[in-house]
XYZ file of C-alpha atoms in Angstrom:
157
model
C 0.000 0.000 0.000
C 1.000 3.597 -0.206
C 2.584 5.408 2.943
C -0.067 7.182 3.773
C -2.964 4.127 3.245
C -0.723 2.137 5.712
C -1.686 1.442 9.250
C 0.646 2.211 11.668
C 1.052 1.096 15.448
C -0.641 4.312 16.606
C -3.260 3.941 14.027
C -3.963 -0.088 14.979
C -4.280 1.243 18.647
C -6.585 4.446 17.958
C -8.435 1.905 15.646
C -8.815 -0.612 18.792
C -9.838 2.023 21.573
C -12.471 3.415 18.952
C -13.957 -0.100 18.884
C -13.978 -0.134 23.342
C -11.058 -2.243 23.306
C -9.189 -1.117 26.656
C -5.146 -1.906 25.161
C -2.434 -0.074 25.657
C -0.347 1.440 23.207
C 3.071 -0.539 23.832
C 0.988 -3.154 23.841
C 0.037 -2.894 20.238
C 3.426 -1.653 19.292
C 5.456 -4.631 20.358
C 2.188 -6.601 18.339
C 3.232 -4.916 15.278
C 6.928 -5.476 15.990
C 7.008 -9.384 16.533
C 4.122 -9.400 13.811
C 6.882 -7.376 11.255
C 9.840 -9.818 12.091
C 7.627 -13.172 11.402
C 6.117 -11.494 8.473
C 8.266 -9.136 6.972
C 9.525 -9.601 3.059
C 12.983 -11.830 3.119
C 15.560 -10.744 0.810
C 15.672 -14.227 -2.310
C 18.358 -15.060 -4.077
C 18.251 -16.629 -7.712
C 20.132 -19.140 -8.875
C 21.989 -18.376 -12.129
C 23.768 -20.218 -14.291
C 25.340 -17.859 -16.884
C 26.961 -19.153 -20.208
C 31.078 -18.893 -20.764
C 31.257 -14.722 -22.114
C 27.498 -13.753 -21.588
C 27.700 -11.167 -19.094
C 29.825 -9.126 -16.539
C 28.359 -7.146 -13.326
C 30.073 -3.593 -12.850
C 29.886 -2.131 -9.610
C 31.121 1.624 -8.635
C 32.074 2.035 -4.968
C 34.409 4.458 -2.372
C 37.212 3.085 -0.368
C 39.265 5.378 1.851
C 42.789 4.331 2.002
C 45.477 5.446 4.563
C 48.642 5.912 2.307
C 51.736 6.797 3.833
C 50.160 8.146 7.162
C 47.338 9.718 4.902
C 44.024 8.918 4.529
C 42.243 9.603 1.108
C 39.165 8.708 -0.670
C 39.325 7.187 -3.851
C 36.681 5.271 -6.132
C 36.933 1.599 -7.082
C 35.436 0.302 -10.175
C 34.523 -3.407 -10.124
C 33.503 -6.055 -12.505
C 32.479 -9.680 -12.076
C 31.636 -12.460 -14.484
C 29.695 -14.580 -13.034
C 30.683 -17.640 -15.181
C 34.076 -17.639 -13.967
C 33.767 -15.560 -10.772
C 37.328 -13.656 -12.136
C 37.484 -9.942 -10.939
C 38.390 -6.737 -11.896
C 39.000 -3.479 -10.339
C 40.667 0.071 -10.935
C 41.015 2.410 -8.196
C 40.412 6.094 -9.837
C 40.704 9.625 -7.954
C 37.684 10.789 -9.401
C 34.168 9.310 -10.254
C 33.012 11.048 -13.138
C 31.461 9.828 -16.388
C 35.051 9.472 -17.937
C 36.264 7.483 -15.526
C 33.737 4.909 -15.527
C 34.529 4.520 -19.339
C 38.184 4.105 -18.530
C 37.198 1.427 -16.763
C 35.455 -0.182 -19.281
C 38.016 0.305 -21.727
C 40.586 -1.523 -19.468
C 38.331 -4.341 -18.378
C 37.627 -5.120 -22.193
C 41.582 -4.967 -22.786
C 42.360 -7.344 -19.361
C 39.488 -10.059 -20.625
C 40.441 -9.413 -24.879
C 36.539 -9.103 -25.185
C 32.992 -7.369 -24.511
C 30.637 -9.090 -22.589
C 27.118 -9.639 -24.329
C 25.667 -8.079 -21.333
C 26.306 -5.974 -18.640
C 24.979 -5.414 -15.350
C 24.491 -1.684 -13.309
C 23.305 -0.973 -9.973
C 21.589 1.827 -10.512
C 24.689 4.387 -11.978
C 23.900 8.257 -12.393
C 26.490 7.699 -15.701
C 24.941 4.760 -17.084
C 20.815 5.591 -16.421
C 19.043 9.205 -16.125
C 16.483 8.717 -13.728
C 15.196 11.761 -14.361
C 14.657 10.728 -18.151
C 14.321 7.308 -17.345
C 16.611 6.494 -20.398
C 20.720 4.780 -20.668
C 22.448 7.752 -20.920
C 23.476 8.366 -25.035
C 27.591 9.196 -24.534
C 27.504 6.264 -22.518
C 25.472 3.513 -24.615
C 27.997 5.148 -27.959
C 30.910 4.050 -26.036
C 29.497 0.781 -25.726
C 28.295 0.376 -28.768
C 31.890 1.114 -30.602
C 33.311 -1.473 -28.415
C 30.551 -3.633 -29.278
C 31.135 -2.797 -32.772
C 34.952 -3.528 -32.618
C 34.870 -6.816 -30.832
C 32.317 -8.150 -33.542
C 34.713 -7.004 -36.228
C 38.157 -8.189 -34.545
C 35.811 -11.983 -33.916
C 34.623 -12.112 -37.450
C 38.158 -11.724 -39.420
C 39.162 -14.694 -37.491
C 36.314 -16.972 -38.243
């Protein structure tokens, strides 16, 4: 339900004494607290088994290292294929749009190919939210690399 059509402790109780239920209010919340842990959603995992080259996961994260007595923030690019479970990762000083290509650039050099899929979690440079549309400079970059690993594979077959 929306936020505002849900029932909340308070509500439940208000709800109760209105009927000339005498409860009191802890009472009712610690109801609504046991009832959430038995009943609450539980997270569910899919098992997947992914072919040999069909798709990597990219990830964009922060990790603050202490280098030489000096702590700094940098960002950490990361990419999984699931098939093999290898990894990648690139630590970058920045985390702009550029940087996240770089990192696609050098994962397709480490691995000598693209992916037929790739996986975001939800990346301001990959997806406008706002638009609700892949972002176009991004999706180009892709798409030449796309384009060149279908060349480079079909002068050797």
């Amino acid at each position: 339900m929306p936020q505002k059509q849900r029932l909340t402790a308070k509500r439940i109780w208000e709800l109760l004494v209105q009927d000339g239920h005498k409860i009191g209010y802890t009472t009712v919340k610690d109801e609504v607290v046991r009832w959430k842990r038995t009943n609450a959603p539980r997270e569910v995992f899919i098992l997947q088994e992914p072919r040999i080259g069909q798709r990597a996961e990219f990830d964009w994260g922060e990790v603050t290292l202490n280098i030489a007595g000096v702590w700094q923030k940098f960002y950490l690019a990361v990419f999984v294929l699931p098939f093999s479970l290898y990894r990648f990762a690139r630590l970058y000083n920045r985390s702009t749009r550029l940087e996240v290509i770089q990192a696609h650039i050098e994962f397709f050099r480490e691995i000598g190919s693209v992916p037929e899929a790739i996986f975001y979690d939800r990346m301001a440079a990959v997806y406008d939210s706002r638009k609700q549309q892949f972002n176009d400079k991004f999706l180009g970059i892709l798409y030449a690399f796309r384009f060149s690993a279908l060349c480079l594979q079909s002068s050797f077959t």
